[in-house]
């Protein structure tokens, strides 16, 4: 087996252990393979291992790989920041969008989602670290944006996404993950369709799973360090 396949198995094993340690059900955490900057061949390696959910940040790069792979089993998640001139292609070519942070973008995705496709799954991105460089809404803005998104018939609001500030301190990771988890639980009380807390990267997925993440987004730990 090559490195990528070995890494994928190790990550799957770590997720399983984290589920057990926090007394969570087996398979309660979905693995999203973050494949930005990776070649179609590298994706193919993990597809062969049964990985079907992929997260991409850059639209053109993702569309190129979708054509190269030509595999209708793959589930594509858009996780990068969204400019309004990109919404049409995103609405047409992805099943999930994790990075919705304003109503204008949600409305465009709703209008541009082809009616023959199932509703586009939406996560609202929360800026939990309060870094100015990060996109995402502030916590107190969530309920009103969620209420507006719920009115849009071609979208299905599934939950929230957060990208905690990078830190190797477990207690600091925990604190940010718990903030996101409590926000998620609040949203879940108000809506039956809410079932996804997208939280945790290579750096902090153990803390994220302990706090209640249902989807971890992992790039580096599977594919190795990015050079770009
Ligand atoms: C790149 C990226 C990831 C993956 O980060 P790794 O550290 O490579 O695991 C996760 N989420 C988002 C939003 C990203 O842009």
mmCIF file with all atom_site columns, C-alpha atoms and ligand atoms in Angstrom, residues 32-36 38 55-58 78-81 98-99 125 161-163 198-205 216-226, ligand 1:
data_model
loop_
_atom_site.group_PDB
_atom_site.id
_atom_site.type_symbol
_atom_site.label_atom_id
_atom_site.label_alt_id
_atom_site.label_comp_id
_atom_site.label_asym_id
_atom_site.label_entity_id
_atom_site.label_seq_id
_atom_site.pdbx_PDB_ins_code
_atom_site.Cartn_x
_atom_site.Cartn_y
_atom_site.Cartn_z
_atom_site.occupancy
_atom_site.B_iso_or_equiv
_atom_site.pdbx_formal_charge
_atom_site.auth_seq_id
_atom_site.auth_comp_id
_atom_site.auth_asym_id
_atom_site.auth_atom_id
_atom_site.pdbx_PDB_model_num
ATOM   1  C CA . UNK A 1 32  ? -14.377 14.392 4.785  1.00 0.00 ? 32  UNK A CA 1
ATOM   2  C CA . UNK A 1 33  ? -11.110 14.094 2.841  1.00 0.00 ? 33  UNK A CA 1
ATOM   3  C CA . UNK A 1 34  ? -9.902  17.625 2.096  1.00 0.00 ? 34  UNK A CA 1
ATOM   4  C CA . UNK A 1 35  ? -8.313  17.370 -1.309 1.00 0.00 ? 35  UNK A CA 1
ATOM   5  C CA . UNK A 1 36  ? -7.361  20.928 -2.268 1.00 0.00 ? 36  UNK A CA 1
ATOM   6  C CA . UNK A 1 38  ? -4.148  17.184 -4.633 1.00 0.00 ? 38  UNK A CA 1
ATOM   7  C CA . UNK A 1 55  ? -13.859 18.764 0.373  1.00 0.00 ? 55  UNK A CA 1
ATOM   8  C CA . UNK A 1 56  ? -12.500 21.310 -2.085 1.00 0.00 ? 56  UNK A CA 1
ATOM   9  C CA . UNK A 1 57  ? -11.667 25.010 -1.598 1.00 0.00 ? 57  UNK A CA 1
ATOM   10 C CA . UNK A 1 58  ? -10.984 26.259 -5.116 1.00 0.00 ? 58  UNK A CA 1
ATOM   11 C CA . UNK A 1 78  ? -17.364 23.049 -1.228 1.00 0.00 ? 78  UNK A CA 1
ATOM   12 C CA . UNK A 1 79  ? -15.490 24.360 1.832  1.00 0.00 ? 79  UNK A CA 1
ATOM   13 C CA . UNK A 1 80  ? -13.680 27.470 0.515  1.00 0.00 ? 80  UNK A CA 1
ATOM   14 C CA . UNK A 1 81  ? -14.694 31.101 0.585  1.00 0.00 ? 81  UNK A CA 1
ATOM   15 C CA . UNK A 1 98  ? -19.830 24.366 4.264  1.00 0.00 ? 98  UNK A CA 1
ATOM   16 C CA . UNK A 1 99  ? -18.877 28.001 3.898  1.00 0.00 ? 99  UNK A CA 1
ATOM   17 C CA . UNK A 1 125 ? -19.660 29.005 8.662  1.00 0.00 ? 125 UNK A CA 1
ATOM   18 C CA . UNK A 1 161 ? -18.965 24.653 10.114 1.00 0.00 ? 161 UNK A CA 1
ATOM   19 C CA . UNK A 1 162 ? -16.134 26.094 12.155 1.00 0.00 ? 162 UNK A CA 1
ATOM   20 C CA . UNK A 1 163 ? -12.405 26.427 11.714 1.00 0.00 ? 163 UNK A CA 1
ATOM   21 C CA . UNK A 1 198 ? -18.442 20.192 10.632 1.00 0.00 ? 198 UNK A CA 1
ATOM   22 C CA . UNK A 1 199 ? -15.498 20.755 12.943 1.00 0.00 ? 199 UNK A CA 1
ATOM   23 C CA . UNK A 1 200 ? -11.958 19.409 13.251 1.00 0.00 ? 200 UNK A CA 1
ATOM   24 C CA . UNK A 1 201 ? -8.929  19.328 10.912 1.00 0.00 ? 201 UNK A CA 1
ATOM   25 C CA . UNK A 1 202 ? -5.703  17.276 10.980 1.00 0.00 ? 202 UNK A CA 1
ATOM   26 C CA . UNK A 1 203 ? -4.515  19.461 13.822 1.00 0.00 ? 203 UNK A CA 1
ATOM   27 C CA . UNK A 1 204 ? -7.449  19.196 16.213 1.00 0.00 ? 204 UNK A CA 1
ATOM   28 C CA . UNK A 1 205 ? -9.866  16.431 15.254 1.00 0.00 ? 205 UNK A CA 1
ATOM   29 C CA . UNK A 1 216 ? -14.084 16.123 10.461 1.00 0.00 ? 216 UNK A CA 1
ATOM   30 C CA . UNK A 1 217 ? -12.308 17.735 7.499  1.00 0.00 ? 217 UNK A CA 1
ATOM   31 C CA . UNK A 1 218 ? -8.889  16.201 7.098  1.00 0.00 ? 218 UNK A CA 1
ATOM   32 C CA . UNK A 1 219 ? -6.299  17.002 4.441  1.00 0.00 ? 219 UNK A CA 1
ATOM   33 C CA . UNK A 1 220 ? -2.703  16.892 5.658  1.00 0.00 ? 220 UNK A CA 1
ATOM   34 C CA . UNK A 1 221 ? -3.031  13.786 7.837  1.00 0.00 ? 221 UNK A CA 1
ATOM   35 C CA . UNK A 1 222 ? -4.209  11.827 4.778  1.00 0.00 ? 222 UNK A CA 1
ATOM   36 C CA . UNK A 1 223 ? -2.312  13.330 1.840  1.00 0.00 ? 223 UNK A CA 1
ATOM   37 C CA . UNK A 1 224 ? 0.772   14.749 3.591  1.00 0.00 ? 224 UNK A CA 1
ATOM   38 C CA . UNK A 1 225 ? 1.836   18.417 3.824  1.00 0.00 ? 225 UNK A CA 1
ATOM   39 C CA . UNK A 1 226 ? 0.650   20.772 1.087  1.00 0.00 ? 226 UNK A CA 1
HETATM 40 C C1 . LIG B 2 .   ? -7.613  23.002 4.155  1.00 0.00 ? 1   LIG B C1 1
HETATM 41 C C2 . LIG B 2 .   ? -8.791  22.923 5.042  1.00 0.00 ? 1   LIG B C2 1
HETATM 42 C C3 . LIG B 2 .   ? -8.972  21.841 5.916  1.00 0.00 ? 1   LIG B C3 1
HETATM 43 C C4 . LIG B 2 .   ? -7.962  20.715 6.077  1.00 0.00 ? 1   LIG B C4 1
HETATM 44 O O1 . LIG B 2 .   ? -6.871  21.119 6.837  1.00 0.00 ? 1   LIG B O1 1
HETATM 45 P P1 . LIG B 2 .   ? -5.681  20.053 7.175  1.00 0.00 ? 1   LIG B P1 1
HETATM 46 O O2 . LIG B 2 .   ? -4.911  20.777 8.223  1.00 0.00 ? 1   LIG B O2 1
HETATM 47 O O3 . LIG B 2 .   ? -4.921  19.864 5.919  1.00 0.00 ? 1   LIG B O3 1
HETATM 48 O O4 . LIG B 2 .   ? -6.322  18.828 7.673  1.00 0.00 ? 1   LIG B O4 1
HETATM 49 C C5 . LIG B 2 .   ? -10.145 21.801 6.649  1.00 0.00 ? 1   LIG B C5 1
HETATM 50 N N1 . LIG B 2 .   ? -11.078 22.771 6.560  1.00 0.00 ? 1   LIG B N1 1
HETATM 51 C C6 . LIG B 2 .   ? -10.938 23.821 5.750  1.00 0.00 ? 1   LIG B C6 1
HETATM 52 C C7 . LIG B 2 .   ? -12.012 24.848 5.680  1.00 0.00 ? 1   LIG B C7 1
HETATM 53 C C8 . LIG B 2 .   ? -9.793  23.935 4.974  1.00 0.00 ? 1   LIG B C8 1
HETATM 54 O O5 . LIG B 2 .   ? -9.653  25.002 4.164  1.00 0.00 ? 1   LIG B O5 1
#
